[in-house]
CSV table of C-alpha atoms in Angstrom, one decimal:
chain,number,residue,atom,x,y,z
A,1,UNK,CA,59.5,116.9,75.5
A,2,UNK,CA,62.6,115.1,76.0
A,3,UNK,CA,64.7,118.6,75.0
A,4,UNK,CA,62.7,120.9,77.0
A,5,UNK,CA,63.4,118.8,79.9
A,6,UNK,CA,67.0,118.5,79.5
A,7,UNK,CA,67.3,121.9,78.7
A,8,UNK,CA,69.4,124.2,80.9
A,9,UNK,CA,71.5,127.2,81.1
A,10,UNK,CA,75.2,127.5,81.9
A,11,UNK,CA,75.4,131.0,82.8
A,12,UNK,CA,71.1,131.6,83.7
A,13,UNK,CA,72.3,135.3,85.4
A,14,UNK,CA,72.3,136.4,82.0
A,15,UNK,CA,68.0,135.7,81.9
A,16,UNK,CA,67.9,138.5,84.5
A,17,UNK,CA,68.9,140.9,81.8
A,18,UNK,CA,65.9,140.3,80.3
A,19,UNK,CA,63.2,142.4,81.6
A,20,UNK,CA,65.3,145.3,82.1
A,21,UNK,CA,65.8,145.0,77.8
A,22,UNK,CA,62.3,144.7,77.1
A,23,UNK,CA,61.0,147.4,79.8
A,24,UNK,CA,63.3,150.1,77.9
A,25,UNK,CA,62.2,148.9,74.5
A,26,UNK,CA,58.4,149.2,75.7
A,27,UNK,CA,59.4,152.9,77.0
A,28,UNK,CA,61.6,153.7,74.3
A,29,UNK,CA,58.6,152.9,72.0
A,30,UNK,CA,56.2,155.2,74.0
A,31,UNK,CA,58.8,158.0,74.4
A,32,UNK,CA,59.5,158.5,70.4
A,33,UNK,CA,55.5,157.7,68.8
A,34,UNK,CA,54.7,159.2,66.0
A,35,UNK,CA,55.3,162.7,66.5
A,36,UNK,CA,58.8,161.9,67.8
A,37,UNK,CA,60.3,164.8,69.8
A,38,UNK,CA,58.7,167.4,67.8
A,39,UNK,CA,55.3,167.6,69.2
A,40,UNK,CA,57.3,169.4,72.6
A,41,UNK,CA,58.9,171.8,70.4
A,42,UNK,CA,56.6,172.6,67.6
A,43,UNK,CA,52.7,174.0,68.4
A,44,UNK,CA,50.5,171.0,67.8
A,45,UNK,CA,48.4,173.0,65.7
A,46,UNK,CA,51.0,174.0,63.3
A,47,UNK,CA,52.7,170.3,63.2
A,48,UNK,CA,50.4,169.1,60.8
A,49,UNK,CA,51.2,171.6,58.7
A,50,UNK,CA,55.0,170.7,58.8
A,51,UNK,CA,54.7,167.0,57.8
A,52,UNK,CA,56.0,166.0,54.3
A,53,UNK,CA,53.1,164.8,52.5
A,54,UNK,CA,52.4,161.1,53.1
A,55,UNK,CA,49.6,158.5,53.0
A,56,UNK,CA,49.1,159.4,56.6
A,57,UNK,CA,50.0,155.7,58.0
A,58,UNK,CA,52.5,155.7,60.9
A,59,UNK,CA,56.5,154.2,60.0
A,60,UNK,CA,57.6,150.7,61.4
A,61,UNK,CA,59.1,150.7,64.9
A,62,UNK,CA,62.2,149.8,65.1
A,63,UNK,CA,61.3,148.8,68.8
A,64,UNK,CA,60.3,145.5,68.0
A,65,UNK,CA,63.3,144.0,66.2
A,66,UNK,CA,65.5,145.9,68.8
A,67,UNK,CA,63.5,144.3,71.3
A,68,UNK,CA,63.7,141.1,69.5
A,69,UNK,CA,67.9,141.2,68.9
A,70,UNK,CA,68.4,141.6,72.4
A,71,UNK,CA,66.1,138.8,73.2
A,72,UNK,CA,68.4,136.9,71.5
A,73,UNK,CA,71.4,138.1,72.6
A,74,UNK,CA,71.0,137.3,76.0
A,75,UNK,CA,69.8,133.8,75.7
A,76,UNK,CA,72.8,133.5,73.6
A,77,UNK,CA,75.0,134.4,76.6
A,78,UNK,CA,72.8,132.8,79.2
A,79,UNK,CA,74.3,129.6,77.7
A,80,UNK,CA,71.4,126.8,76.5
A,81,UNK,CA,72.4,123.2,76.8
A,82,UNK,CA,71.0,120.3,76.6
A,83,UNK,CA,74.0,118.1,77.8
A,84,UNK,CA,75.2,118.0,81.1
A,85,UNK,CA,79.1,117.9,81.9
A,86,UNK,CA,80.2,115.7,85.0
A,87,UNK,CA,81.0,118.4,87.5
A,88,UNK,CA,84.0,117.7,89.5
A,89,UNK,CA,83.1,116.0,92.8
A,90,UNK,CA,84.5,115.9,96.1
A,91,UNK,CA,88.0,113.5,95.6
A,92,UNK,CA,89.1,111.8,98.7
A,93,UNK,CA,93.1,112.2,99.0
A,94,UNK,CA,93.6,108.3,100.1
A,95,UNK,CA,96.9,106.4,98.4
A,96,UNK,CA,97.5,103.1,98.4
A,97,UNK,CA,100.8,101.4,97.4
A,98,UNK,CA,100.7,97.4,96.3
A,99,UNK,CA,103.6,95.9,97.4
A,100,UNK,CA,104.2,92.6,95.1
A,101,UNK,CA,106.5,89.6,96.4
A,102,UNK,CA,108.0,88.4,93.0
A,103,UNK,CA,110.9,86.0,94.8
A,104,UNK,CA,111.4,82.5,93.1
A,105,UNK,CA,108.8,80.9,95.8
A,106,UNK,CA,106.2,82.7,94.3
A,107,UNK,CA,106.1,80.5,91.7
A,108,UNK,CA,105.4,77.1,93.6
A,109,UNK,CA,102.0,75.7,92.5
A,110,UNK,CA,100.7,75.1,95.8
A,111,UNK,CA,97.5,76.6,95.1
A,112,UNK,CA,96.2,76.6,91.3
A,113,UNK,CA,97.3,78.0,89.0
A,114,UNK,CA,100.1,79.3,91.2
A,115,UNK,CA,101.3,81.9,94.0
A,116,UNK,CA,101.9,85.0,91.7
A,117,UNK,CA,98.4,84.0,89.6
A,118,UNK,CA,96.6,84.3,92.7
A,119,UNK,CA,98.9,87.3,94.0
A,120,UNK,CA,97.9,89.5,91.2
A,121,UNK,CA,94.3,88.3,91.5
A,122,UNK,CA,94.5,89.8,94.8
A,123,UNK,CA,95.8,92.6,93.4
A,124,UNK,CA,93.0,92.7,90.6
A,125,UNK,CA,90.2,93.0,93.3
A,126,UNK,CA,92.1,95.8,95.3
A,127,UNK,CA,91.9,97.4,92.7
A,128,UNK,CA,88.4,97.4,92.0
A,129,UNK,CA,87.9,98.7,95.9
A,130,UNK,CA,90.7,101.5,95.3
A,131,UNK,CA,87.5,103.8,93.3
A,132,UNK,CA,88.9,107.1,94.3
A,133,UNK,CA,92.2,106.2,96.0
A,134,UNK,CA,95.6,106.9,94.2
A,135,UNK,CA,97.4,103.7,93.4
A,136,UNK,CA,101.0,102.5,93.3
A,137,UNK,CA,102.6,99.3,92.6
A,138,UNK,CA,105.8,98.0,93.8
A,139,UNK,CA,107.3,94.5,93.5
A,140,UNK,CA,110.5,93.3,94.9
A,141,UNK,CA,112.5,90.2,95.5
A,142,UNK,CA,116.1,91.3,96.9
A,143,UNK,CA,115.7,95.0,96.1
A,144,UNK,CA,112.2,96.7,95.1
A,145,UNK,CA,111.5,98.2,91.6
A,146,UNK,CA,108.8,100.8,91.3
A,147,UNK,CA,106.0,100.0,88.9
A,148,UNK,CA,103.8,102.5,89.2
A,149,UNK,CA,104.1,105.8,91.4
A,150,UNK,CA,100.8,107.0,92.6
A,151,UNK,CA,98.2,107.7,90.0
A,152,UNK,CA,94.3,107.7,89.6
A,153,UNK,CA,94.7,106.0,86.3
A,154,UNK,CA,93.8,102.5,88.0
A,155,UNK,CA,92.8,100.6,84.2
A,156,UNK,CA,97.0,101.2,83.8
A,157,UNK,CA,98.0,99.2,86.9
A,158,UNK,CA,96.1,96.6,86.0
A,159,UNK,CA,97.1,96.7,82.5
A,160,UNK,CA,100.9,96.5,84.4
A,161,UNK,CA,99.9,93.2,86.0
A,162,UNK,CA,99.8,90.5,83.8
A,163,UNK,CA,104.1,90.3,83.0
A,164,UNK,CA,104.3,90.3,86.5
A,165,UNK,CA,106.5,86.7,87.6
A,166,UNK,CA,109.7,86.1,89.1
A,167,UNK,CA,111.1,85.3,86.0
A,168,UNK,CA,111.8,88.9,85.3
A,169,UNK,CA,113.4,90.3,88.2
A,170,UNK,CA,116.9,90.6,87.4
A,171,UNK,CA,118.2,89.2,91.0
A,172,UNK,CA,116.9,86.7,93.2
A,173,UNK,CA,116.4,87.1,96.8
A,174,UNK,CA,113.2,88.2,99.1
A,175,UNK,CA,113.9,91.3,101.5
A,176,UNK,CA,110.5,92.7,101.8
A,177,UNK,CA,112.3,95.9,104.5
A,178,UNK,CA,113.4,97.9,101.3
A,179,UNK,CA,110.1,97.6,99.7
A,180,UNK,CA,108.5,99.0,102.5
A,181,UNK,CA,110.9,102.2,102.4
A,182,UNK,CA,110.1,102.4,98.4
A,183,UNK,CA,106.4,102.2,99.6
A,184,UNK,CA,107.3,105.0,102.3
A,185,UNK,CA,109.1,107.3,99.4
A,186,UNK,CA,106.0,106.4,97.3
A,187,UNK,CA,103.5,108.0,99.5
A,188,UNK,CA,105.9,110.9,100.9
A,189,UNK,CA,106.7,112.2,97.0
A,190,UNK,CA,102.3,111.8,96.2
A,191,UNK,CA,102.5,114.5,99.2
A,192,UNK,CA,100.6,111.9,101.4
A,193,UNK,CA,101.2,112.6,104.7
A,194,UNK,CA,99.4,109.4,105.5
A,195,UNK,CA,97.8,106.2,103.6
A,196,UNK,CA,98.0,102.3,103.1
A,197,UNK,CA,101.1,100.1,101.8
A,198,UNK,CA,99.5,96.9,101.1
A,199,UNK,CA,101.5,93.7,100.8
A,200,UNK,CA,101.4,90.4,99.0
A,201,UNK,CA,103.6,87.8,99.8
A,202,UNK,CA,104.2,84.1,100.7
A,203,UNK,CA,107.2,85.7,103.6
A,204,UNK,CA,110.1,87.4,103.4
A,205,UNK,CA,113.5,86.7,104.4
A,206,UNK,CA,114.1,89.7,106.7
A,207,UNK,CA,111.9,89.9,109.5
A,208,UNK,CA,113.7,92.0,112.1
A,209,UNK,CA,113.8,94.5,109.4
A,210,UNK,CA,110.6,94.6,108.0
A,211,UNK,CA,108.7,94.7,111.5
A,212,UNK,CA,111.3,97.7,111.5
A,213,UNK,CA,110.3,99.5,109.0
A,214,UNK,CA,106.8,98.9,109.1
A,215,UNK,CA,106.7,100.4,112.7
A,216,UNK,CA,108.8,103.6,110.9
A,217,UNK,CA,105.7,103.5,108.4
A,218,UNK,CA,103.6,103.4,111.4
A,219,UNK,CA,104.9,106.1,113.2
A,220,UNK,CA,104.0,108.2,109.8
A,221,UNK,CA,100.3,107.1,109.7
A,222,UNK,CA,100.7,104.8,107.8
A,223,UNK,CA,98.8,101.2,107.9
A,224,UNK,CA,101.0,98.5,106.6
A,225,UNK,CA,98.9,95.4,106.1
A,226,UNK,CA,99.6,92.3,104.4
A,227,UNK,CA,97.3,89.5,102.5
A,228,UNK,CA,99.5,85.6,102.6
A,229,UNK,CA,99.7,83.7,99.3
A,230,UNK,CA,100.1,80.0,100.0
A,231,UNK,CA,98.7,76.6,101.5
A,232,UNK,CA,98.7,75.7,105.0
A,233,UNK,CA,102.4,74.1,105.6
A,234,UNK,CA,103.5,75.0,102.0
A,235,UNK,CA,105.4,78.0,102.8
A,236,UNK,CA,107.8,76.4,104.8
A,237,UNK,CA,108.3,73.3,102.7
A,238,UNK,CA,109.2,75.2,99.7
A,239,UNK,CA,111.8,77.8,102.2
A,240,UNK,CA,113.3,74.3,103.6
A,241,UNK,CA,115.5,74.1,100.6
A,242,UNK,CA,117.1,77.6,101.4
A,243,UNK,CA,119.0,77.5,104.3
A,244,UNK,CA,121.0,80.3,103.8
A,245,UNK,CA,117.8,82.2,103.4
A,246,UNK,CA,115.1,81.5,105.8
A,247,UNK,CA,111.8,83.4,105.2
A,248,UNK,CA,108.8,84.1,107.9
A,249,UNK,CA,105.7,82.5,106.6
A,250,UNK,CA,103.1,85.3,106.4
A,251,UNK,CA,99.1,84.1,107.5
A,252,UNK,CA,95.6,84.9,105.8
A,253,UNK,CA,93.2,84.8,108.4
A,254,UNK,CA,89.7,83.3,108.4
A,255,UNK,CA,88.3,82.7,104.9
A,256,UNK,CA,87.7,85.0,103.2
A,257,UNK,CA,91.4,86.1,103.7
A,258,UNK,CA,92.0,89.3,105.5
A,259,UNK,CA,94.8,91.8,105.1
A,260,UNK,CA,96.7,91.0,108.5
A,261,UNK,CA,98.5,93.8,110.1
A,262,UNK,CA,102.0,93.0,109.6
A,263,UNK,CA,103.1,93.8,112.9
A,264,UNK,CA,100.9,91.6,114.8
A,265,UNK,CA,101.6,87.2,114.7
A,266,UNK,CA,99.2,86.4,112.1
A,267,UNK,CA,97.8,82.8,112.0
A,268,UNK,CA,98.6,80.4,109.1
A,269,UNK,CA,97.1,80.3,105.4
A,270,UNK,CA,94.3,78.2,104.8
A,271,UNK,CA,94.5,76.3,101.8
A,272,UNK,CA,92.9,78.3,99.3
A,273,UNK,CA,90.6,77.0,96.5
A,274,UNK,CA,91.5,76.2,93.2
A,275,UNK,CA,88.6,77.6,91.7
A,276,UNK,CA,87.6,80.9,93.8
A,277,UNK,CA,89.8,84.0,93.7
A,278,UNK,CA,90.4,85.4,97.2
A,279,UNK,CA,88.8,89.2,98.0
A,280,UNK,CA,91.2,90.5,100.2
A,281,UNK,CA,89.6,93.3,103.0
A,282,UNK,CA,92.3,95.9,103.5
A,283,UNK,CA,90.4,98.3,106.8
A,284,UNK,CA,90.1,101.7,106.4
């Protein structure tokens, strides 16, 4: 029961073939009988006379097993299955690039087990939103470095997550404005003509230029949004040290964090806890 009703055709036009076959078998059989063609040339009364002797019984038909082949044939082309392929459904052309803050603040501990921990836990549950959405992954500290470019193979980027730490950029530093352009080049080479560049950070050094060339992102159709990593006052403890670097503190919003649009004042991070991963909302 379960076979019949799984059963279907690939190509079912072929079935249409079908009573056309048999119709010409059924007159083909009519048309030669017996007699064949002879009885319209030959007298009936002297066809009898003409037959080779015989036990008088009529030859098999050929009709049948004719009849019978092309039966065959055409279920043959008409394609039976009893599996079903997934058929390609409508894919939406979104593209998102990650952009990952991997300067040496990321690794205070201010929130368990640390910044880039809970950084790439963000990144983790993007992911799982992305469904049909073409990833990238950029991280950067002074300059960015491409991880990814845009792909629908999302199990690799988060494969790619785990090394992720500070400890192997090759510089030190946190500009996030050319990460931003790398996110920009991301999308424009994925023929995107619009998408999302989401950001993770605890603040970047480079303000002026960042609001810059998130407006330049903007202008594209672009939404540049940004999820904070860090407690509340913990951002700019941990930047007081660096004075020839000062870095605006990025905000999280309400709990749950929201992605903040980076070129609005967002308020400060809550602490976050120690024992919850934040689920970061990035709008449509």
């Amino acid at each position: 029961m379960a076979l019949t009703q799984s059963l279907h055709f690939l190509r079912p036009f072929w079935l249409l073939a079908l009573p056309v076959l048999w119709g010409l078998s059924v007159w083909l059989a009519r048309r030669r009988g017996r007699d064949g063609d002879w009885a319209r040339l030959i007298d009936p009364d002297l066809l009898p006379a003409l037959r080779l002797a015989g036990d008088g019984k009529p030859g098999r038909s050929p009709w049948l097993w004719l009849a019978l082949a092309w039966t065959l044939a055409a279920l043959a082309l008409a394609g039976p299955s009893w599996q079903r392929a997934p058929s390609p459904a409508y894919r939406g052309n979104a593209a998102w690039v990650l952009v990952l803050d991997l300067s040496p603040s990321m690794a205070a501990a201010d929130v368990a087990p640390n910044r880039v921990t809970r950084a790439r836990y963000a990144l983790d549950d993007l992911l799982d939103a992305a469904h049909d959405a073409r990833v990238g992954l950029v991280v950067f500290s002074d300059e960015p470095y491409t991880v990814t470019p845009l792909t629908d193979d999302v199990a690799t980027v988060r494969a790619l997550l785990p090394p992720l730490a500070p400890g192997i950029m090759p510089t030190r530093g946190d500009d996030l404005a050319p990460a931003l352009e790398q996110a920009g080049k991301l999308l424009a080479h994925g023929g995107s003509q619009s998408g999302q560049v989401v950001v993770v950070t605890d603040g970047f050094a480079d303000p002026s230029a960042a609001f810059d060339a998130a407006g330049k992102l903007r202008s594209r159709g672009i939404a540049v949004n940004v999820v904070g990593i860090g407690a509340r006052g913990a951002v700019s403890s941990v930047r007081a040290s660096r004075t020839s670097n000062r870095s605006t503190p990025i905000g999280c919003g309400n709990w749950p964090p929201r992605a903040a649009d980076i070129t609005s004042t967002p308020p400060a991070c809550p602490p976050w806890s120690a024992t919850s991963r934040p689920v970061p909302v990035v709008p449509a």
